[in-house]
Amino acid sequence: IDAKEAPVPGIEVALSGFPRRTAITEDDGSFVFEGLIAQLYRLYARGEAGVAGPMSLQLTATSEPVTLVVHPGAEIEFLVIDHSNKEPIAGAKIRLTRIESGRSAEQAFAFTAETGAEGKALMRGMPFGFGQYSVTASGYASLLVNFSLGPRLRDQTTVELFAADAVHGIVLQAGGAPAPRVCVARFVDLPCETHSDSAGRFTIPAATMGSFTDEGPPTLAQQIVARHPDFGTGTTKPGE
């Protein structure tokens, strides 16, 4: 519902969990998640009408229906450009997560966007608070930034990316055998960027990372992350 207690149809509601689940509200504002087990969940809603939550829900056999109240959300306009020539970068992928106290980035609610021909992307219905955003583009080093979104309803951010080279590697099991079909990414917060092949080998097209400033290229602080449901998460040491 909105502040006047009128139903809000067509808004996306997200439920925390692995995997995260979503539903779209009906004309009367209702939504349903079925087949849940009794545990603690987090609910969040966003859409053109605004945002609601996150709120906690301890689900039990006698839980009452929950009510989310929608209020205006913020808009963030990203401009992604090449550091060397200041030209816009089309097709850059932006992933924003709102981080809450005591919760990891992988548990946070995530929002995604992709830049158009002018290097711009607009995210609507953003919640206020602290979080992170990552920016990736083919041929460029990834960027991971902490941010704080204040009470302004519209914000603008310019992101400069540095050209980068490919990195090649191999994922091994504890005994030294190759680990095939393992998800590999450049940050813990990033989704899978590539998979290791039958020999455990992988290639990430542009993987230079580090501390970015306006004065020069990034200082290398590499850490590759490998994930697989049958194994623990593996990482390289920073700088390897």
Coordinates of C-alpha atoms in Angstrom, one line a residue:
I1 CA 0.0 0.0 0.0
D2 CA 1.0 3.6 -0.3
A3 CA 1.0 6.3 2.4
K4 CA -2.8 6.8 1.9
E5 CA -3.3 3.1 2.3
A6 CA -4.3 2.6 -1.3
P7 CA -3.1 -0.6 -3.0
V8 CA 0.0 -0.4 -5.2
P9 CA -0.2 -2.9 -8.2
G10 CA 2.7 -3.9 -10.4
I11 CA 5.5 -3.4 -7.9
E12 CA 8.3 -6.0 -7.5
V13 CA 8.6 -7.6 -4.1
A14 CA 11.9 -9.4 -3.3
L15 CA 12.3 -12.1 -0.6
S16 CA 15.8 -12.9 0.8
G17 CA 17.1 -16.4 0.5
F18 CA 19.2 -18.6 -1.7
P19 CA 18.1 -18.2 -4.4
R20 CA 16.4 -14.8 -3.9
R21 CA 12.7 -14.9 -4.9
T22 CA 10.5 -12.2 -6.4
A23 CA 6.8 -11.5 -7.0
I24 CA 4.8 -8.8 -8.7
T25 CA 1.8 -7.3 -6.8
E26 CA -1.7 -7.8 -8.1
D27 CA -4.2 -5.1 -8.8
D28 CA -5.2 -5.1 -5.1
G29 CA -1.6 -4.8 -4.0
S30 CA -1.4 -8.4 -2.8
F31 CA 1.5 -10.8 -3.4
V32 CA 2.3 -14.4 -2.4
F33 CA 5.4 -16.6 -1.8
E34 CA 4.6 -20.3 -1.6
G35 CA 6.6 -23.3 -0.3
L36 CA 8.6 -21.4 2.3
I37 CA 10.1 -22.9 5.4
A38 CA 9.8 -21.4 8.9
Q39 CA 12.8 -19.0 9.3
L40 CA 13.7 -15.3 9.3
Y41 CA 13.3 -13.5 6.0
R42 CA 13.8 -10.0 4.7
L43 CA 11.3 -8.4 2.3
Y44 CA 11.8 -5.4 0.0
A45 CA 9.7 -3.8 -2.7
R46 CA 10.6 -1.4 -5.5
G47 CA 9.0 0.0 -8.6
E48 CA 8.0 3.2 -10.4
A49 CA 5.7 4.0 -7.4
G50 CA 8.6 4.0 -4.9
V51 CA 10.2 1.6 -2.4
A52 CA 9.3 -0.2 0.7
G53 CA 11.4 -2.0 3.4
P54 CA 13.6 -3.8 3.9
M55 CA 11.6 -5.4 6.7
S56 CA 12.2 -8.5 8.8
L57 CA 9.7 -11.4 8.9
Q58 CA 10.0 -14.4 11.2
L59 CA 7.8 -16.9 9.4
T60 CA 5.9 -19.4 11.5
A61 CA 2.8 -21.6 11.0
T62 CA 0.6 -18.8 12.5
S63 CA 2.2 -15.7 10.8
E64 CA -0.2 -12.9 9.8
P65 CA 0.0 -11.4 6.3
V66 CA 2.7 -8.6 6.1
T67 CA 2.1 -5.0 4.9
L68 CA 4.7 -3.0 3.0
V69 CA 4.2 0.7 2.8
V70 CA 5.6 2.3 -0.3
H71 CA 7.4 5.7 -0.2
P72 CA 9.3 7.7 -2.8
G73 CA 12.7 6.2 -3.7
A74 CA 15.8 7.9 -5.1
E75 CA 17.1 7.9 -8.6
I76 CA 20.7 7.5 -9.5
E77 CA 22.1 8.4 -12.9
F78 CA 25.4 6.8 -13.8
L79 CA 27.7 8.1 -16.5
V80 CA 30.5 5.6 -17.4
I81 CA 33.5 6.9 -19.4
D82 CA 36.9 5.9 -20.5
H83 CA 39.6 7.4 -18.2
S84 CA 42.0 8.1 -21.1
N85 CA 39.8 9.9 -23.6
K86 CA 36.7 10.6 -21.5
E87 CA 34.5 8.9 -24.2
P88 CA 31.3 7.2 -23.0
I89 CA 31.3 3.4 -22.6
A90 CA 28.2 1.6 -23.8
G91 CA 27.2 -1.8 -22.5
A92 CA 28.8 -1.3 -19.0
K93 CA 27.1 -3.3 -16.4
I94 CA 26.3 -1.8 -13.0
R95 CA 25.3 -3.8 -10.0
L96 CA 24.2 -2.0 -6.9
T97 CA 23.7 -3.6 -3.5
R98 CA 22.3 -2.1 -0.3
I99 CA 24.3 -3.4 2.6
E100 CA 22.7 -3.7 6.0
S101 CA 24.5 -4.1 9.3
G102 CA 25.4 -7.7 10.0
R103 CA 24.6 -8.9 6.4
S104 CA 27.1 -9.8 3.7
A105 CA 27.0 -8.4 0.1
E106 CA 25.8 -11.8 -1.1
Q107 CA 22.7 -11.5 1.2
A108 CA 21.9 -7.9 0.2
F109 CA 19.2 -6.9 -2.3
A110 CA 20.8 -6.2 -5.6
F111 CA 19.8 -3.9 -8.5
T112 CA 21.3 -3.9 -12.0
A113 CA 21.5 -1.6 -15.0
E114 CA 23.4 -1.3 -18.3
T115 CA 24.7 1.8 -20.0
G116 CA 23.3 2.9 -23.4
A117 CA 25.2 4.5 -26.3
E118 CA 25.8 7.7 -24.3
G119 CA 27.3 5.8 -21.4
K120 CA 24.4 6.5 -19.2
A121 CA 22.2 4.3 -17.0
L122 CA 19.4 5.3 -14.7
M123 CA 18.4 3.3 -11.6
R124 CA 15.0 4.2 -10.1
G125 CA 13.4 3.2 -6.8
M126 CA 16.7 3.2 -4.8
P127 CA 16.5 3.0 -1.0
F128 CA 18.4 5.4 1.1
G129 CA 21.4 4.2 3.1
F130 CA 24.8 2.5 2.6
G131 CA 25.8 0.1 0.0
Q132 CA 28.2 -0.8 -2.8
Y133 CA 28.1 -0.7 -6.6
S134 CA 30.3 -2.5 -9.1
V135 CA 30.9 -1.4 -12.7
T136 CA 32.2 -3.9 -15.3
A137 CA 32.8 -3.5 -19.1
S138 CA 34.5 -5.6 -21.7
G139 CA 38.2 -4.6 -22.0
Y140 CA 38.2 -2.5 -18.8
A141 CA 39.1 -3.0 -15.2
S142 CA 36.2 -3.5 -12.8
L143 CA 35.4 -0.9 -10.2
L144 CA 33.9 -1.5 -6.8
V145 CA 32.8 1.5 -4.8
N146 CA 31.2 2.0 -1.4
F147 CA 28.5 4.7 -1.3
S148 CA 26.0 6.5 0.9
L149 CA 22.7 7.6 -0.7
G150 CA 21.3 10.5 1.3
P151 CA 17.9 12.2 1.3
R152 CA 18.2 13.7 -2.2
L153 CA 15.7 12.1 -4.6
R154 CA 18.1 12.2 -7.5
D155 CA 21.8 11.8 -7.6
Q156 CA 24.4 11.7 -10.4
T157 CA 27.6 9.8 -10.5
T158 CA 30.4 9.7 -13.1
V159 CA 32.5 6.6 -13.2
E160 CA 35.9 6.4 -15.1
L161 CA 37.1 2.9 -16.1
F162 CA 40.7 2.0 -17.0
A163 CA 41.6 -0.3 -19.9
A164 CA 42.8 -3.7 -18.7
D165 CA 44.4 -7.0 -19.9
A166 CA 43.1 -10.5 -19.6
V167 CA 44.0 -12.8 -16.8
H168 CA 44.4 -16.6 -17.2
G169 CA 44.4 -19.2 -14.4
I170 CA 43.5 -22.6 -13.2
V171 CA 41.3 -23.8 -10.4
L172 CA 42.5 -26.8 -8.4
Q173 CA 40.9 -29.0 -5.7
A174 CA 42.6 -29.4 -2.4
G175 CA 44.5 -32.5 -3.6
G176 CA 45.8 -30.7 -6.7
A177 CA 43.3 -32.2 -9.2
P178 CA 41.7 -29.7 -11.7
A179 CA 38.3 -28.3 -10.6
P180 CA 35.9 -28.1 -13.7
R181 CA 32.8 -26.0 -14.0
V182 CA 33.7 -23.6 -11.2
C183 CA 32.3 -20.1 -11.1
V184 CA 35.1 -17.5 -11.3
A185 CA 34.7 -13.8 -10.6
R186 CA 36.9 -10.7 -9.8
F187 CA 35.1 -9.8 -6.6
V188 CA 33.2 -11.7 -3.9
D189 CA 30.2 -9.4 -4.7
L190 CA 30.2 -10.0 -8.5
P191 CA 28.1 -12.8 -10.1
C192 CA 29.8 -15.5 -12.1
E193 CA 31.9 -14.0 -14.9
T194 CA 33.2 -17.3 -16.4
H195 CA 33.6 -21.0 -15.6
S196 CA 36.6 -23.2 -15.5
D197 CA 36.9 -25.8 -18.2
S198 CA 37.4 -29.6 -17.9
A199 CA 41.1 -29.0 -17.1
G200 CA 40.2 -26.3 -14.5
R201 CA 41.5 -23.4 -16.7
F202 CA 39.7 -20.1 -17.0
T203 CA 40.1 -16.7 -18.7
I204 CA 38.7 -13.3 -17.5
P205 CA 38.9 -10.8 -20.4
A206 CA 39.9 -7.8 -18.2
A207 CA 40.8 -8.3 -14.6
T208 CA 43.2 -5.6 -13.5
M209 CA 41.9 -4.2 -10.2
G210 CA 43.0 -2.0 -7.3
S211 CA 42.7 1.5 -5.9
F212 CA 41.5 4.0 -8.4
T213 CA 42.3 7.7 -8.4
D214 CA 41.9 10.6 -10.8
E215 CA 45.7 10.9 -11.1
G216 CA 46.5 7.5 -12.6
P217 CA 45.8 3.9 -13.3
P218 CA 44.8 1.4 -10.6
T219 CA 47.3 0.0 -8.1
L220 CA 47.2 -3.7 -8.6
A221 CA 45.5 -5.6 -5.7
Q222 CA 44.2 -8.7 -7.5
Q223 CA 41.9 -11.2 -5.9
I224 CA 40.1 -13.8 -8.0
V225 CA 37.2 -15.7 -6.3
A226 CA 36.1 -19.2 -7.2
R227 CA 32.8 -20.7 -6.1
H228 CA 31.2 -24.1 -6.5
P229 CA 28.4 -25.7 -4.5
D230 CA 30.5 -28.8 -3.8
F231 CA 33.5 -26.9 -2.5
G232 CA 34.3 -24.1 -0.2
T233 CA 34.9 -20.7 -1.7
G234 CA 38.5 -20.2 -2.9
T235 CA 40.4 -17.0 -3.4
T236 CA 43.9 -15.9 -4.5
K237 CA 45.8 -13.7 -2.2
P238 CA 45.7 -9.9 -3.0
G239 CA 48.4 -9.1 -5.5
E240 CA 48.7 -12.7 -6.9

